[in-house]
Coordinates of C-alpha atoms in Angstrom, one line a residue:
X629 CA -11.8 -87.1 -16.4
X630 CA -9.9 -88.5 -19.1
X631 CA -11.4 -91.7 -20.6
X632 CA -8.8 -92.3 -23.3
X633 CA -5.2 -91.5 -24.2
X634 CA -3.1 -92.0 -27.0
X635 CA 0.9 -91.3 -27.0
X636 CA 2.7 -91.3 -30.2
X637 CA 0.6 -94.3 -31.6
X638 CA 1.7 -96.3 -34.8
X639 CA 0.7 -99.2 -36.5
X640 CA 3.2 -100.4 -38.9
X641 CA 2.4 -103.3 -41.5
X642 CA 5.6 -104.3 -43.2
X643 CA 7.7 -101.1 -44.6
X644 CA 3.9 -98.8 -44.8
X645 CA 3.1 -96.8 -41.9
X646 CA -0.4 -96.8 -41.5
X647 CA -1.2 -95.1 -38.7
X648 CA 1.8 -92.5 -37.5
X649 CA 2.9 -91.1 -33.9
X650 CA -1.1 -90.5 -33.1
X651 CA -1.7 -88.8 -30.1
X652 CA -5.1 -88.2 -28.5
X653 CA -7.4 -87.6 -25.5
X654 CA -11.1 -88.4 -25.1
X655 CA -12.8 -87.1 -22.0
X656 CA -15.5 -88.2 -20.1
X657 CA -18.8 -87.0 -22.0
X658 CA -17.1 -86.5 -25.2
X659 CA -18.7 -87.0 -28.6
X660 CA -15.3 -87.2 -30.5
X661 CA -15.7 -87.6 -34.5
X662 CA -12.7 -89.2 -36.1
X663 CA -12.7 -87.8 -39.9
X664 CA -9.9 -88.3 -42.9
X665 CA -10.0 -88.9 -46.4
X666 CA -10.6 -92.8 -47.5
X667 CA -7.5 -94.7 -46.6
X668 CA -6.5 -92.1 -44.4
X669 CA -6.0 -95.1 -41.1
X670 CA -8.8 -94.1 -39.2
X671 CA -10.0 -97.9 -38.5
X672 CA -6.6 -98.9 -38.0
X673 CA -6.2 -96.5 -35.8
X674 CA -9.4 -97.7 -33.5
X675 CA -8.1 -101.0 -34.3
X676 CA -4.9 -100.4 -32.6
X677 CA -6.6 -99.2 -29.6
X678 CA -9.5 -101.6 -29.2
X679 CA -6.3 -104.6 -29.4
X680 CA -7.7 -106.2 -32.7
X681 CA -4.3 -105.3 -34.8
X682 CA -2.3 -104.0 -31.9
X683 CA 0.3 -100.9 -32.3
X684 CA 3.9 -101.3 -33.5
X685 CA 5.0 -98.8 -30.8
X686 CA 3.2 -96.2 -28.8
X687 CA 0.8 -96.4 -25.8
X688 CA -2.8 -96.5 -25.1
X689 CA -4.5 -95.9 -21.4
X690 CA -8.1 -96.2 -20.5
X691 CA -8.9 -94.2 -17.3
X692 CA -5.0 -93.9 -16.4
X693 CA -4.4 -97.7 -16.7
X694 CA -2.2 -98.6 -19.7
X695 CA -3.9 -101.0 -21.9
X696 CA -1.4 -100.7 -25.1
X697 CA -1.8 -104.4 -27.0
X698 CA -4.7 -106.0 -24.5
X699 CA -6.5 -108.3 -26.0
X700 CA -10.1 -106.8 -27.5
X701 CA -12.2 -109.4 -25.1
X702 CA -9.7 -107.5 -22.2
X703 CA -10.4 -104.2 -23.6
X704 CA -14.1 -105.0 -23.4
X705 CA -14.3 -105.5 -20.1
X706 CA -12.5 -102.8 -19.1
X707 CA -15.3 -101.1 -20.9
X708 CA -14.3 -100.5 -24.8
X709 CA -17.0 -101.6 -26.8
X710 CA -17.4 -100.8 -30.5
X711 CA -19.1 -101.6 -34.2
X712 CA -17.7 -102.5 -37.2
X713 CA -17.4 -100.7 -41.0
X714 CA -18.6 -103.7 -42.3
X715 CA -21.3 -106.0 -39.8
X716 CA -20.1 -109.6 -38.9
X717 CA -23.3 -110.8 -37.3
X718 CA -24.0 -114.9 -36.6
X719 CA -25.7 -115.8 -39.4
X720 CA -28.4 -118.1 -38.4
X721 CA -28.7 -116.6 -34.6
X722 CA -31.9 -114.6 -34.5
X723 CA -31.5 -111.0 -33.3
X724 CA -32.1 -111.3 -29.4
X725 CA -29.7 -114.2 -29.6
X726 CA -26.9 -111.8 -31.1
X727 CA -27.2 -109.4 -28.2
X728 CA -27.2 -112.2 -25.8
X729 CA -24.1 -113.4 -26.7
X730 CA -22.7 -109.8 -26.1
X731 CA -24.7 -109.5 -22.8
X732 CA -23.3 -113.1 -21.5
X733 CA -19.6 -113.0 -22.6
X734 CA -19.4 -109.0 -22.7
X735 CA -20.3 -108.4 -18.7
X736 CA -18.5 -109.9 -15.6
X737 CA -20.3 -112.8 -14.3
X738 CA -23.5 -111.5 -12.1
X739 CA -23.9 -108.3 -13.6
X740 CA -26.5 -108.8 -15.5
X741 CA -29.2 -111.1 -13.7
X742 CA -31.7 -111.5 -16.8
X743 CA -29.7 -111.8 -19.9
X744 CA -32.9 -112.0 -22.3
X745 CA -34.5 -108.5 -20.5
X746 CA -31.2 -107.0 -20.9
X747 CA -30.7 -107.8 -24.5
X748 CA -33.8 -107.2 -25.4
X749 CA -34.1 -103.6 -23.5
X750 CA -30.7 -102.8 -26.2
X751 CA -32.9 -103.6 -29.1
X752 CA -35.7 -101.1 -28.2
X753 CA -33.1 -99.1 -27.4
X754 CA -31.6 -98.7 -30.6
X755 CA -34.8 -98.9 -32.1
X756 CA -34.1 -102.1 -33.7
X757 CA -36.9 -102.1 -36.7
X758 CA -37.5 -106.1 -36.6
X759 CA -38.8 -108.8 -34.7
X760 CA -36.2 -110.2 -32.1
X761 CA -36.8 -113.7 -33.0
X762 CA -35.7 -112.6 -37.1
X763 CA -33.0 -114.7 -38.7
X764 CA -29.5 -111.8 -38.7
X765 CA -28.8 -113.1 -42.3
X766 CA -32.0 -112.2 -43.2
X767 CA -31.5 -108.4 -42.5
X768 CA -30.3 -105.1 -44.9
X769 CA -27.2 -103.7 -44.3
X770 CA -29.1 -101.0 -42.2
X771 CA -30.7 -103.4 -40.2
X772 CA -27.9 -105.2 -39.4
X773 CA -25.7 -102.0 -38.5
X774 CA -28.9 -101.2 -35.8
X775 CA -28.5 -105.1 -34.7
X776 CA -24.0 -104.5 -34.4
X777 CA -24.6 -101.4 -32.3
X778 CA -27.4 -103.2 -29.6
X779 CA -24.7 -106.0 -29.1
X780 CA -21.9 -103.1 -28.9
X781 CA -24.0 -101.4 -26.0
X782 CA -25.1 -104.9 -24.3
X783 CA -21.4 -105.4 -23.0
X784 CA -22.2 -102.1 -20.4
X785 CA -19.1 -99.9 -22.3
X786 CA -17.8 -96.5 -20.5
X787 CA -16.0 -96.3 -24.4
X788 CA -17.7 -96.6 -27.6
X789 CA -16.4 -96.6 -30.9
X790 CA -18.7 -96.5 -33.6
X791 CA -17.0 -96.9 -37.4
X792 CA -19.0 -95.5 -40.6
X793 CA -22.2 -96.6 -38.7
X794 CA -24.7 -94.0 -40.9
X795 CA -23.0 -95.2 -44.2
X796 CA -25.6 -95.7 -46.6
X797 CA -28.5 -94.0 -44.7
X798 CA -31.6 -92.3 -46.0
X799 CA -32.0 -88.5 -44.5
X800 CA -34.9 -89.9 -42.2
X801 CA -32.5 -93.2 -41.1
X802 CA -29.7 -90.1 -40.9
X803 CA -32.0 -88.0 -38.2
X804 CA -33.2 -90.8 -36.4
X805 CA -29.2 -92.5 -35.7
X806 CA -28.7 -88.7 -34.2
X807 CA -31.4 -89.3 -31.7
X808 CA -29.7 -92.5 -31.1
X809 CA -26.1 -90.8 -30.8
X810 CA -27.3 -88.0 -28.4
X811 CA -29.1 -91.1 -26.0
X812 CA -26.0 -93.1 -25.9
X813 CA -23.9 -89.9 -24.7
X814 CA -26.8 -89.2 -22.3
X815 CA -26.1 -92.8 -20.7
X816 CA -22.9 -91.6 -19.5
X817 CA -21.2 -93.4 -22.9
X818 CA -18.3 -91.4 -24.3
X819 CA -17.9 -91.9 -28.1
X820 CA -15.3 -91.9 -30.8
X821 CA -16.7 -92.3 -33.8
X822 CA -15.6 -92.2 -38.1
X823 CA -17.5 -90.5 -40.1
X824 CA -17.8 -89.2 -43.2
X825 CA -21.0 -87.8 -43.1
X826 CA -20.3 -84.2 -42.2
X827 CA -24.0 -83.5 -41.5
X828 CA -24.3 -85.8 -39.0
X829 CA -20.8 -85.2 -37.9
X830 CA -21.3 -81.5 -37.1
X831 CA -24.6 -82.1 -35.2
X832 CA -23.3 -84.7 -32.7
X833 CA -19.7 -84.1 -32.0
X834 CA -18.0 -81.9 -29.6
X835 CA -14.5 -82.7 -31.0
X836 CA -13.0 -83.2 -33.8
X837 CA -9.6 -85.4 -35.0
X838 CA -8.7 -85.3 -38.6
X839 CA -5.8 -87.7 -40.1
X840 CA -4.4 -88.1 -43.3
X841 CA -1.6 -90.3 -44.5
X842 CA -2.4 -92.0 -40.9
X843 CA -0.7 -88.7 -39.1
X844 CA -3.5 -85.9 -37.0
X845 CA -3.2 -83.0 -38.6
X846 CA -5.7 -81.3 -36.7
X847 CA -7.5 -82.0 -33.0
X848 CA -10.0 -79.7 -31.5
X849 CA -13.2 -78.1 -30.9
X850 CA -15.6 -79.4 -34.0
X851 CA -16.1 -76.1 -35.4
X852 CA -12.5 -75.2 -35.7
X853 CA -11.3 -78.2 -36.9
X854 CA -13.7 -78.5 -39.8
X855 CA -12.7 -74.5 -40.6
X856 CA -8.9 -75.2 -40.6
X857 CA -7.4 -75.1 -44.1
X858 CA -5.5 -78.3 -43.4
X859 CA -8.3 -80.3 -43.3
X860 CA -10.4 -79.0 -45.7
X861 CA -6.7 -79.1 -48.4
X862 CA -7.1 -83.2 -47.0
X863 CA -10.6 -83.0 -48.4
X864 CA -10.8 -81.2 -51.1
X865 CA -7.5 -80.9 -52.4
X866 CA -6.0 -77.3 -53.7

């Protein structure tokens, strides 16, 4: 089943195209990396589809519906969730408090019967490394990436997209968001996520799209994407 499609996608900001004519598929069960060199539109890309900078032209379906410029609070309850580059957590809300926010305003009214169980079930399920009850502007950047991707997964997503979350990891932190990757899929969660981490990339992902200059120049199985010359020219130059 197709979980996501992209037609001819583009994101326009003035006279610079950011993201050009981008055209994709994510099926259901699908670890999909999204890889490009730095500036290359990836997030704008995601940002296009999740509705938080919608496209210029182009269309975007979730399971067969066309969702092209919904709102990101509509795209997350059609069951889009995602994390950001750079955290935004509540400041002074403690971290169960974070994910309850997600858990109340992310689900349809009912679904969830025990907010505080639920959000505290995606802590341990993330292996948040801190008390619930700790202050969010008291955390690392780490910490706080652990804390953006429990209130990502307390809205119940299908979709997940998960941008530069192992930036800035140690090799132990590294092995340990794998474990966390391959339990998310195993939840029935399908995943887009950027990367630049090409070890952890390679060990997770079925699928591969590189862009550069925000156009794909390649789309397929991981292996063979990473081994085209076209990609690794937008990596590593001549």
């Amino acid at each position: 089943m197709i979980v996501l499609e992209t037609q001819n996608l583009t994101k326009k900001f003035g006279g610079l195209t950011a993201v050009n004519a981008v055209s994709m598929t994510i099926n259901q069960g699908d670890i999909v990396g999204l890889i490009g060199p730095n500036g290359a539109g990836k997030t704008t890309f995601i940002n296009a589809i999740s509705g938080l900078n919608p496209p210029t032209s182009g269309t975007v379906k979730m399971f067969g519906k066309e969702t092209t410029g919904l709102t990101p609070e509509k795209m997350c309850r059609l069951g889009l969730s995602r994390t950001f580059q750079i955290p935004s957590p509540f400041p002074k809300m403690t971290a169960i408090e974070s994910v309850m926010t997600a858990t109340i305003f992310g689900n349809p009214a009912g679904k969830i019967t025990d907010p505080v169980a639920h959000s505290r079930e995606m802590l341990e399920f993330v292996e948040f490394p801190m008390k619930e009850t700790v202050v969010a502007e008291q955390l690392n950047t780490v910490q706080l990436k652990r804390l953006d991707l429990a209130r990502a997964l307390a809205s119940s997503p299908k979709l997940l997209f998960m941008d530069e979350l192992a930036s800035g990891l140690s090799e132990g932190e590294l092995k340990d968001i794998m474990r966390i990757i391959h339990k998310i899929s195993k939840k029935g969660i399908s995943i887009l996520m950027i990367e630049h981490i090409m070890q952890l990339i390679m060990a997770v992902c079925n699928r591969l799209l590189c862009i550069q200059f925000g156009t794909k120049i390649a789309e397929g199985p991981t292996q063979e994407v990473a081994n085209d010359p076209k990609v690794t020219k937008a990596y590593l130059g001549e």
